[in-house]
Amino acid sequence: MLVPLTLPTCLRLSAQQGIQTNTIEKSFIDEPCSKIIAWRSHKSSNSLGVAVGAKFGSVYLFGTPLPGEHISKSSPPSLSRTRFPTPTSTAPSGPRASSPPSSPKPSPRHSASPSSLSLNQALIKPSARSRVVSGVSCEQVQASKSFVDFEDEPARLKDLLKSCKSTRERSIVDTLLPTLALEKGIVFERTPSLPPRSSGSPLSPVSPGSSKGREDPKSLLSATSSPVFAPRSLSVSPSPPLPIPNDKTEGGSIALTAHILPPRCGVAHGVADLIIPEGSDLLVSLQESGDVSVFNTHDGTCIATECCQQAAQSQNDTSCWVQLRSIQIEEKVHLILACATYRLPYSDIFGLPDPLDEVAGKNARYSLFELHVGDPCSIHPTWLEPLGEWRVDGFAEVSDIVRNEADGTSFCRRSTCLSHSPHRSLSVITRFEVRVRTRSVASSSANSVDEPRTLAIPSPLRSLGSTSSENVASRNGDRVAAPNTDFSRLWFGQDRDVGAAVFSSTPRSLRGLCSRYIVARDAVLGLAWTDSEVLIFQFQTGGKALDQSFTQVQPDGVGKILNVQFVDSQSFVVLGSVARWYKLVPVDANGDPSDSENARLQPIPTQKISLGVPSAASLINTTNGVVTLRHTSKGFKEVSLFSPIDSQDRTYRRLWRSQIATTPREEGVTTLTAVLPLEFNSLIFGYSDGRLRRTSFSAITSPKMSPELPSSSPSQPVEVLSFQHVSDVPIPASIYSLHLIRNERTGDRFIIGGSDDGGIAIWSLHDLKLCASFVQFIAPLLYVVQVRQQEEHAGPLRGCGLCISMDGTIAVIAMDGFEMLYVLPGASSPLSSIHYGGGEEHDLLMVLYVDGSARLWDIKMGEFRRAMDAEKARDVLSTSGWLELPIDGRDTRVNPSVSTLANASAIMDPMCTFTIALERFMKVTAVDAKASGNTRLSSVTHSAPLTHLRTLLSIMLTPGLCPDIDEVCELKLGISFSSGGVGHGSSQATTLYNYQNVRNAWCISSVVSASRAIAIIAILKTMSIYDDISDDCQTVMTFYATSLQTVVGPHFKAPDVVYLARQWLDMSNELRDAARILFDAGVVKLSDEESAALVDAWQHHLPCLQPSADQDSKQSGLALFLCGYMAIEKYSLLSTSALVDISKSISLYLQDDTSTHRALAIDLCAKGFHIWQHYVDSVAVLRALFALATNMRKEQISVQNVGPQARLAVLQIAMQHTGLFMTVLTLDILNPRSVAERKSVMQLVAFLIRKRPLILYPHLPRLMEAVVKSLDPNSTASRDAVLDTATEIIGHVVRTFPTVDFHDPTQRLAVGTAEGAFIMYDLKSATQLYVLDGHTHRPTACAFSPDGRRLVTVSLEEGVVRVWKVGASLASVLLHPGRPPRQGEMGSRPYKTFPFNVGDEANMTIAGTLEWVRFEWLSDRSVRLRIRESTLTFSA
């Protein structure tokens, strides 16, 4: 479990003068953004969501503001620092901050003041008598405030007024609106539209149900026979006048809620595309490096991630993945197509031209995935399955996938370098079919034609004249298998070409393609576009193109086309600087409206909105609105909504605007640029001043306050970080990256850092002293790898460090003396791998590149040997001695407990975010705390484990919810609350959240609440090791487990019980207890309807109902967890069938030696045995527990080691169901199924005697009788097997229970019964000799005399001690078997009786008698009785 913690205090050395800004918003402002997508949830049409993809791989989520959050408007509110503020960093104030009060330009922080408001009202809505300046008319106008940029308006108005002085009188509307149109997007153009249609008008679109029949399509359309129709070929009436929008900005505002960081971020990992699969609340992201991730649109958590196959094989591939396309093939299944194009090497580093403009006709690469959308009950989680990958000639950007809704088939389309648009049908084989096909191929002979042993996969989308690197080895009609060595699930049909596309521009400028299947026409409609024009085409799914089906559109005023999207099957929108909507009308060859099936679709412009100059634009998925992202002239970022609907209230809305603007780097301000976490007490920071600084985790969470430094407020001191060490000499550039390396000969450790000017510096880790500095690269340092000293074939590189720059240049540095030995220049292709140790003297170095080339270097001579291709390189590397140096994009974590999100992007919040591996941290901290040997708080106040726990809790806790709990945390637990932020982390992605109100930490989602609560309770549970604060820790744990809903309010998202159950199954023991505490609390709070629905949904997945292969699956274990504990808590809500299935599943896991869920079954048995015993064989369940509790054979002990847990379960069942337990126990001792079983049960008895003697006390006579009979001398093998165990049991019984005694010389055993009698056993013959019946109340103790001829017994309740003769002669045994020896003149009555009175001690409990009552023999005939502190002496 990973917990990301954002600590903005380390971003700067001190809070220099400036405003406090939100780190997530600052990152969004600084990071270039290229993609935007908007949606309305299918559950709530009023919920608008926006996602923005950025250049370095980040995804920013916008959504409905959480309760109590500030909404970013045109005038951002001033930020007030509360007691527990949002994570903030210092940013310099903009130019307006230093403006004098009399400046006419209003500050954005005070735009709501009366003065500024009156100015804005004068500009927007002047009265009839108002005069702005001479020469401007006084016409009254109305315009929405959302039309005007308040900050830009004064300066713009001056310019406009100057230009109006020489003209005739014009209104403010005439002056302002044309200028604002280009930037603010508020001017509508009245474009032609279709006139109202009468019942007989031929212009009415043909409905699917009114088709009069279909004519056969004509021959394939050629380029020369395709007339191009202009959009103005139909005369239409003007659209209705534009409605004046009202000012309703706040109602539709959104907030920046989350920042998502995938595992691979930085240069060449930018977001290439974002899509929302139809009918889902999922966001799918594609990075340029080929990573495909699926996120939850509500909370930004990563649900699934996969890497495109080719991208996974090479870290530095020359492919750039550029776009995603999706279709829905089933209700919960989508096909996701990822497309890649060729990328020039190092284009992201050196800023080379766009490869699409420079390299034409390169191979396009495709990867297809199957996205399975999970169900609401999380039974089947969302997952992403790779289906296959292929390569063709053409443009990856101009590709699409479309589904034939009539027959369910799918088509892959693309454009080739010849302007053709071929398509090919695609089929996805079910997993069952793949399994059968794999088996049949594997079993076929090598000479079989029908079923070849191997399948060489061809290019599935080979276009006209194109070639493929794959060869066809197996065909079935016109179906071809997709290229996948693991029996791909893809099959393709033959290529079918629609014809050549007619563009006025060159084909290499093609930018996109989108398609849609039209049910009414049984045809596929496509839109392809360049930077300036759109081509519309259609073709029948049968493969024949419709005659003259191409239509060219050149939208006026759009500028560069950003995107083209279908609104529905009859309209589309072109997005650029202007959004133009078009309606598709069927027309004949003459351009007249037609209902014929062969009619072409003519685009008719309907509406137009100016969008300004957006950097990205997108159509909302379920509406006709357009969302844009743009930069204002002042450096702010805005998200806006444009709606062309015929509504009177909203046409343009500013949804969100940043509160800060993009600012250049400030002079004299030292900022954090690199991070190297070594351990919690040692964090290495690299800053822009070229110095390293060392600090601790606790220091950055609690910075010192220094009143001497300048502050934005004279009355407030400035936060200053304290550092343990600072490097002595700065390097002359910003530190870009940090790496740890070790001199293995001396054991000293050093830090190698790269600077942004290509320099390399080496510091000593001990005191951060600068040891060496070089400037060798033209690109920053990226990787550092080391040749191990002990490698046999290391050669001249032994112990050296290899520094690799972003352009592939390699610098070899000797760690002894820090000498630069060699510099190996980079190549035109990115680096793939490094091999060393070849040659007779192991002095060769081989460098391989992505393009298949290789270079061989002689390290000893310092010379370049030769270049070779990949095949020759493999031959050379196949010889002995070669070793590979692993190169990975992610450095190996020095400390597995803490890592950093800092990457090459250097954006703000990842730089100051640390990821805590909570499970390992808890394990190490608990071990360190216990190893100290002292858990008293007074003696370990400043210990490292306690400090670490307090530091994490200071960030994880949410103060301000309950004053009493805050007081306990501060005064009792010693926690000083910090202003850090907590995100949600996993191995798939990290999500950071943006909120000001502390309560909203629990209002994000049920999963986020659950993960945070688990971390808090786990840390508190570990902290409770310290005895003095154990109760206080328990108090805080109880609050966070049970009381959050009360204090947070109605927006609280309770921890998801299914998520908690999954975590319990996946986590280690350190976190399982926390998940279980929260799960139990969550189940109690579920309503009866929710509980019954949960059980009904999961019951069908219980193990006993699954096939054998799936019984031990994770899903089956999860079903048993949920249903089992729900039955324990709410037994009455479950049906009998559900209880039977749960009971059978528990029994199944208990008796399955290979099950990984035995621990779960054992725990359910311990807590709900009173339920399960009515539905399964309870004796069989107990015997299974007995076997697990006593299994000591090493070969049978599983990784889970459930033995201790099974023994605890046995104890719990024995206490609650003692009668049944003892019956089974004695039966298994007397009549075991095997000797081994009898031995294991007797071992269990010994365990019970040690742990819970009171359980066995009432059943001692039965138990001892069974033990005695197990020693039957007639069964020699059985007696020998259990002799040691039986002896051990008897020894434990005698030492524990005073009512049982054993005389070793005579092998006699005396056992007292609850009725007052004592039974005498002879262990030699394993028989009962006789019964001494003299007490009328429960006996308390007994003891044999040293010579074995006397037995004394006592009963405190009766108040009497009795002496018995037990040394029988041979004659009495032979003549009176089964009768006790004669007690002198008294016959069978006791030999002696001594009454006594000990007062209240006569009422001593059974537990007290076990501890305080004992006989002590002074001689053969003198005995002393001790009753607590009383002593009585008797003569026997």
PDB file of C-alpha atoms in Angstrom, residues 808-967:
ATOM      1  CA  GLY A 808      22.604   8.447 -25.207  1.00  0.00           C
ATOM      2  CA  THR A 809      26.105   9.786 -24.523  1.00  0.00           C
ATOM      3  CA  ILE A 810      27.976   7.634 -21.974  1.00  0.00           C
ATOM      4  CA  ALA A 811      30.619   8.962 -19.589  1.00  0.00           C
ATOM      5  CA  VAL A 812      32.736   6.378 -17.726  1.00  0.00           C
ATOM      6  CA  ILE A 813      34.006   7.606 -14.345  1.00  0.00           C
ATOM      7  CA  ALA A 814      36.448   5.764 -12.066  1.00  0.00           C
ATOM      8  CA  MET A 815      35.240   5.929  -8.497  1.00  0.00           C
ATOM      9  CA  ASP A 816      38.823   5.869  -7.201  1.00  0.00           C
ATOM     10  CA  GLY A 817      40.005   9.410  -7.780  1.00  0.00           C
ATOM     11  CA  PHE A 818      36.864  10.438  -9.708  1.00  0.00           C
ATOM     12  CA  GLU A 819      38.657  10.424 -13.038  1.00  0.00           C
ATOM     13  CA  MET A 820      36.762  10.753 -16.295  1.00  0.00           C
ATOM     14  CA  LEU A 821      38.033   7.741 -18.253  1.00  0.00           C
ATOM     15  CA  TYR A 822      36.017   7.703 -21.468  1.00  0.00           C
ATOM     16  CA  VAL A 823      33.179   9.488 -23.195  1.00  0.00           C
ATOM     17  CA  LEU A 824      31.212   7.388 -25.701  1.00  0.00           C
ATOM     18  CA  PRO A 825      29.193   9.610 -28.044  1.00  0.00           C
ATOM     19  CA  GLY A 826      25.523   8.974 -28.652  1.00  0.00           C
ATOM     20  CA  ALA A 827      23.987   7.845 -31.923  1.00  0.00           C
ATOM     21  CA  SER A 828      21.117   8.970 -34.092  1.00  0.00           C
ATOM     22  CA  SER A 829      18.940   6.332 -32.411  1.00  0.00           C
ATOM     23  CA  PRO A 830      18.131   6.033 -28.697  1.00  0.00           C
ATOM     24  CA  LEU A 831      20.120   3.693 -26.497  1.00  0.00           C
ATOM     25  CA  SER A 832      18.704   0.192 -26.042  1.00  0.00           C
ATOM     26  CA  SER A 833      21.167  -1.807 -23.915  1.00  0.00           C
ATOM     27  CA  ILE A 834      24.809  -1.948 -22.771  1.00  0.00           C
ATOM     28  CA  HIS A 835      26.931  -5.108 -22.583  1.00  0.00           C
ATOM     29  CA  TYR A 836      30.461  -5.414 -21.228  1.00  0.00           C
ATOM     30  CA  GLY A 837      33.089  -8.035 -20.397  1.00  0.00           C
ATOM     31  CA  GLY A 838      33.656  -9.494 -23.872  1.00  0.00           C
ATOM     32  CA  GLY A 839      36.952 -10.400 -25.437  1.00  0.00           C
ATOM     33  CA  GLU A 840      39.874 -12.396 -24.155  1.00  0.00           C
ATOM     34  CA  GLU A 841      40.765  -9.757 -21.578  1.00  0.00           C
ATOM     35  CA  HIS A 842      37.153  -8.712 -21.003  1.00  0.00           C
ATOM     36  CA  ASP A 843      37.908  -5.245 -22.308  1.00  0.00           C
ATOM     37  CA  LEU A 844      35.107  -4.853 -24.848  1.00  0.00           C
ATOM     38  CA  LEU A 845      31.933  -2.802 -24.518  1.00  0.00           C
ATOM     39  CA  MET A 846      28.921  -3.270 -26.809  1.00  0.00           C
ATOM     40  CA  VAL A 847      26.250  -0.553 -27.083  1.00  0.00           C
ATOM     41  CA  LEU A 848      22.988  -1.460 -28.844  1.00  0.00           C
ATOM     42  CA  TYR A 849      20.468   1.037 -30.203  1.00  0.00           C
ATOM     43  CA  VAL A 850      16.757   0.944 -30.896  1.00  0.00           C
ATOM     44  CA  ASP A 851      17.139   1.049 -34.669  1.00  0.00           C
ATOM     45  CA  GLY A 852      19.034  -2.281 -34.618  1.00  0.00           C
ATOM     46  CA  SER A 853      22.540  -0.860 -34.945  1.00  0.00           C
ATOM     47  CA  ALA A 854      25.353  -1.562 -32.510  1.00  0.00           C
ATOM     48  CA  ARG A 855      28.797  -0.196 -31.710  1.00  0.00           C
ATOM     49  CA  LEU A 856      31.733  -2.146 -30.328  1.00  0.00           C
ATOM     50  CA  TRP A 857      34.286  -0.278 -28.194  1.00  0.00           C
ATOM     51  CA  ASP A 858      37.716  -1.358 -26.915  1.00  0.00           C
ATOM     52  CA  ILE A 859      37.809  -0.041 -23.353  1.00  0.00           C
ATOM     53  CA  LYS A 860      41.423  -0.923 -22.712  1.00  0.00           C
ATOM     54  CA  MET A 861      42.722   0.918 -25.767  1.00  0.00           C
ATOM     55  CA  GLY A 862      40.034   3.586 -25.678  1.00  0.00           C
ATOM     56  CA  GLU A 863      39.132   2.996 -29.315  1.00  0.00           C
ATOM     57  CA  PHE A 864      36.063   2.453 -31.410  1.00  0.00           C
ATOM     58  CA  ARG A 865      36.262  -1.014 -32.987  1.00  0.00           C
ATOM     59  CA  ARG A 866      33.402  -1.187 -35.477  1.00  0.00           C
ATOM     60  CA  ALA A 867      29.694  -0.743 -36.093  1.00  0.00           C
ATOM     61  CA  MET A 868      27.400  -3.664 -36.879  1.00  0.00           C
ATOM     62  CA  ASP A 869      23.782  -4.603 -37.277  1.00  0.00           C
ATOM     63  CA  ALA A 870      21.618  -6.337 -34.697  1.00  0.00           C
ATOM     64  CA  GLU A 871      22.142  -9.845 -36.090  1.00  0.00           C
ATOM     65  CA  LYS A 872      25.913  -9.536 -35.996  1.00  0.00           C
ATOM     66  CA  ALA A 873      25.725  -8.036 -32.517  1.00  0.00           C
ATOM     67  CA  ARG A 874      23.724 -11.028 -31.291  1.00  0.00           C
ATOM     68  CA  ASP A 875      26.372 -13.361 -32.683  1.00  0.00           C
ATOM     69  CA  VAL A 876      29.093 -11.463 -30.828  1.00  0.00           C
ATOM     70  CA  LEU A 877      27.131 -11.387 -27.582  1.00  0.00           C
ATOM     71  CA  SER A 878      26.469 -15.118 -27.787  1.00  0.00           C
ATOM     72  CA  THR A 879      30.125 -15.771 -26.963  1.00  0.00           C
ATOM     73  CA  SER A 880      31.134 -16.258 -23.338  1.00  0.00           C
ATOM     74  CA  GLY A 881      31.996 -13.482 -20.940  1.00  0.00           C
ATOM     75  CA  TRP A 882      29.403 -10.860 -21.862  1.00  0.00           C
ATOM     76  CA  LEU A 883      27.324  -9.257 -19.118  1.00  0.00           C
ATOM     77  CA  GLU A 884      24.471  -6.786 -19.474  1.00  0.00           C
ATOM     78  CA  LEU A 885      24.111  -3.555 -17.539  1.00  0.00           C
ATOM     79  CA  PRO A 886      20.384  -3.035 -16.845  1.00  0.00           C
ATOM     80  CA  ILE A 887      19.067   0.341 -17.959  1.00  0.00           C
ATOM     81  CA  ASP A 888      15.667   1.291 -16.628  1.00  0.00           C
ATOM     82  CA  GLY A 889      13.690   4.475 -16.703  1.00  0.00           C
ATOM     83  CA  ARG A 890      13.049   4.252 -12.975  1.00  0.00           C
ATOM     84  CA  ASP A 891      16.014   4.279 -10.624  1.00  0.00           C
ATOM     85  CA  THR A 892      16.214   1.550  -8.035  1.00  0.00           C
ATOM     86  CA  ARG A 893      14.828   2.917  -4.792  1.00  0.00           C
ATOM     87  CA  VAL A 894      17.540   3.329  -2.176  1.00  0.00           C
ATOM     88  CA  ASN A 895      15.043   3.094   0.644  1.00  0.00           C
ATOM     89  CA  PRO A 896      12.098   0.813  -0.171  1.00  0.00           C
ATOM     90  CA  SER A 897      10.017   2.544   2.519  1.00  0.00           C
ATOM     91  CA  VAL A 898      10.115   6.044   1.030  1.00  0.00           C
ATOM     92  CA  SER A 899      10.475   7.211  -2.561  1.00  0.00           C
ATOM     93  CA  THR A 900       9.784  10.338  -4.553  1.00  0.00           C
ATOM     94  CA  LEU A 901       7.602  11.240  -7.512  1.00  0.00           C
ATOM     95  CA  ALA A 902      10.121  13.771  -8.800  1.00  0.00           C
ATOM     96  CA  ASN A 903      10.869  13.207 -12.468  1.00  0.00           C
ATOM     97  CA  ALA A 904      12.303  14.910 -15.494  1.00  0.00           C
ATOM     98  CA  SER A 905       9.296  17.194 -15.786  1.00  0.00           C
ATOM     99  CA  ALA A 906      10.227  19.143 -12.615  1.00  0.00           C
ATOM    100  CA  ILE A 907       6.629  20.268 -12.062  1.00  0.00           C
ATOM    101  CA  MET A 908       5.801  21.478  -8.603  1.00  0.00           C
ATOM    102  CA  ASP A 909       3.669  18.995  -6.654  1.00  0.00           C
ATOM    103  CA  PRO A 910       5.420  15.764  -7.772  1.00  0.00           C
ATOM    104  CA  MET A 911       8.702  17.367  -6.764  1.00  0.00           C
ATOM    105  CA  CYS A 912       7.546  17.754  -3.151  1.00  0.00           C
ATOM    106  CA  THR A 913       5.553  14.503  -2.947  1.00  0.00           C
ATOM    107  CA  PHE A 914       6.947  11.445  -1.194  1.00  0.00           C
ATOM    108  CA  THR A 915       5.481   7.959  -1.459  1.00  0.00           C
ATOM    109  CA  ILE A 916       5.487   5.849   1.690  1.00  0.00           C
ATOM    110  CA  ALA A 917       5.406   2.058   1.300  1.00  0.00           C
ATOM    111  CA  LEU A 918       3.188   1.684   4.339  1.00  0.00           C
ATOM    112  CA  GLU A 919       3.467  -2.074   4.859  1.00  0.00           C
ATOM    113  CA  ARG A 920       7.248  -2.076   4.917  1.00  0.00           C
ATOM    114  CA  PHE A 921       7.352   1.085   6.987  1.00  0.00           C
ATOM    115  CA  MET A 922       5.046  -0.418   9.610  1.00  0.00           C
ATOM    116  CA  LYS A 923       7.025  -3.643   9.740  1.00  0.00           C
ATOM    117  CA  VAL A 924      10.400  -1.923  10.144  1.00  0.00           C
ATOM    118  CA  THR A 925       9.077   0.612  12.659  1.00  0.00           C
ATOM    119  CA  ALA A 926       7.416  -2.036  14.820  1.00  0.00           C
ATOM    120  CA  VAL A 927      10.578  -4.150  14.832  1.00  0.00           C
ATOM    121  CA  ASP A 928      12.722  -1.161  15.788  1.00  0.00           C
ATOM    122  CA  ALA A 929      10.330  -0.173  18.557  1.00  0.00           C
ATOM    123  CA  LYS A 930      10.249  -3.672  20.028  1.00  0.00           C
ATOM    124  CA  ALA A 931      13.995  -4.140  19.599  1.00  0.00           C
ATOM    125  CA  SER A 932      14.660  -1.214  21.925  1.00  0.00           C
ATOM    126  CA  GLY A 933      13.297  -3.372  24.735  1.00  0.00           C
ATOM    127  CA  ASN A 934      11.520  -0.437  26.359  1.00  0.00           C
ATOM    128  CA  THR A 935       8.002   0.574  25.423  1.00  0.00           C
ATOM    129  CA  ARG A 936       7.564   3.150  28.172  1.00  0.00           C
ATOM    130  CA  LEU A 937       6.899   6.533  26.590  1.00  0.00           C
ATOM    131  CA  SER A 938       8.877   8.455  29.212  1.00  0.00           C
ATOM    132  CA  SER A 939      12.127   6.762  28.187  1.00  0.00           C
ATOM    133  CA  VAL A 940      11.673   6.787  24.388  1.00  0.00           C
ATOM    134  CA  THR A 941      10.261  10.271  23.784  1.00  0.00           C
ATOM    135  CA  HIS A 942      12.813  11.081  21.086  1.00  0.00           C
ATOM    136  CA  SER A 943      13.301   7.626  19.614  1.00  0.00           C
ATOM    137  CA  ALA A 944      13.396   7.342  15.827  1.00  0.00           C
ATOM    138  CA  PRO A 945      10.397   4.939  15.454  1.00  0.00           C
ATOM    139  CA  LEU A 946       8.140   7.127  17.593  1.00  0.00           C
ATOM    140  CA  THR A 947       9.245  10.262  15.732  1.00  0.00           C
ATOM    141  CA  HIS A 948       8.480   8.658  12.375  1.00  0.00           C
ATOM    142  CA  LEU A 949       5.033   7.571  13.532  1.00  0.00           C
ATOM    143  CA  ARG A 950       4.216  11.028  14.862  1.00  0.00           C
ATOM    144  CA  THR A 951       5.440  12.633  11.638  1.00  0.00           C
ATOM    145  CA  LEU A 952       3.181  10.512   9.453  1.00  0.00           C
ATOM    146  CA  LEU A 953       0.188  11.033  11.718  1.00  0.00           C
ATOM    147  CA  SER A 954       0.732  14.796  11.678  1.00  0.00           C
ATOM    148  CA  ILE A 955      -0.016  14.684   7.931  1.00  0.00           C
ATOM    149  CA  MET A 956      -2.491  11.807   7.768  1.00  0.00           C
ATOM    150  CA  LEU A 957      -4.875  13.003  10.479  1.00  0.00           C
ATOM    151  CA  THR A 958      -7.553  15.564   9.672  1.00  0.00           C
ATOM    152  CA  PRO A 959      -7.658  18.038  12.568  1.00  0.00           C
ATOM    153  CA  GLY A 960     -10.580  20.321  13.111  1.00  0.00           C
ATOM    154  CA  LEU A 961     -13.247  17.623  13.078  1.00  0.00           C
ATOM    155  CA  CYS A 962     -13.415  17.081  16.839  1.00  0.00           C
ATOM    156  CA  PRO A 963     -11.680  19.350  19.390  1.00  0.00           C
ATOM    157  CA  ASP A 964     -11.476  16.562  21.951  1.00  0.00           C
ATOM    158  CA  ILE A 965      -9.679  14.235  19.550  1.00  0.00           C
ATOM    159  CA  ASP A 966      -7.348  17.053  18.490  1.00  0.00           C
ATOM    160  CA  GLU A 967      -6.492  17.634  22.133  1.00  0.00           C
TER     161      GLU A 967
END
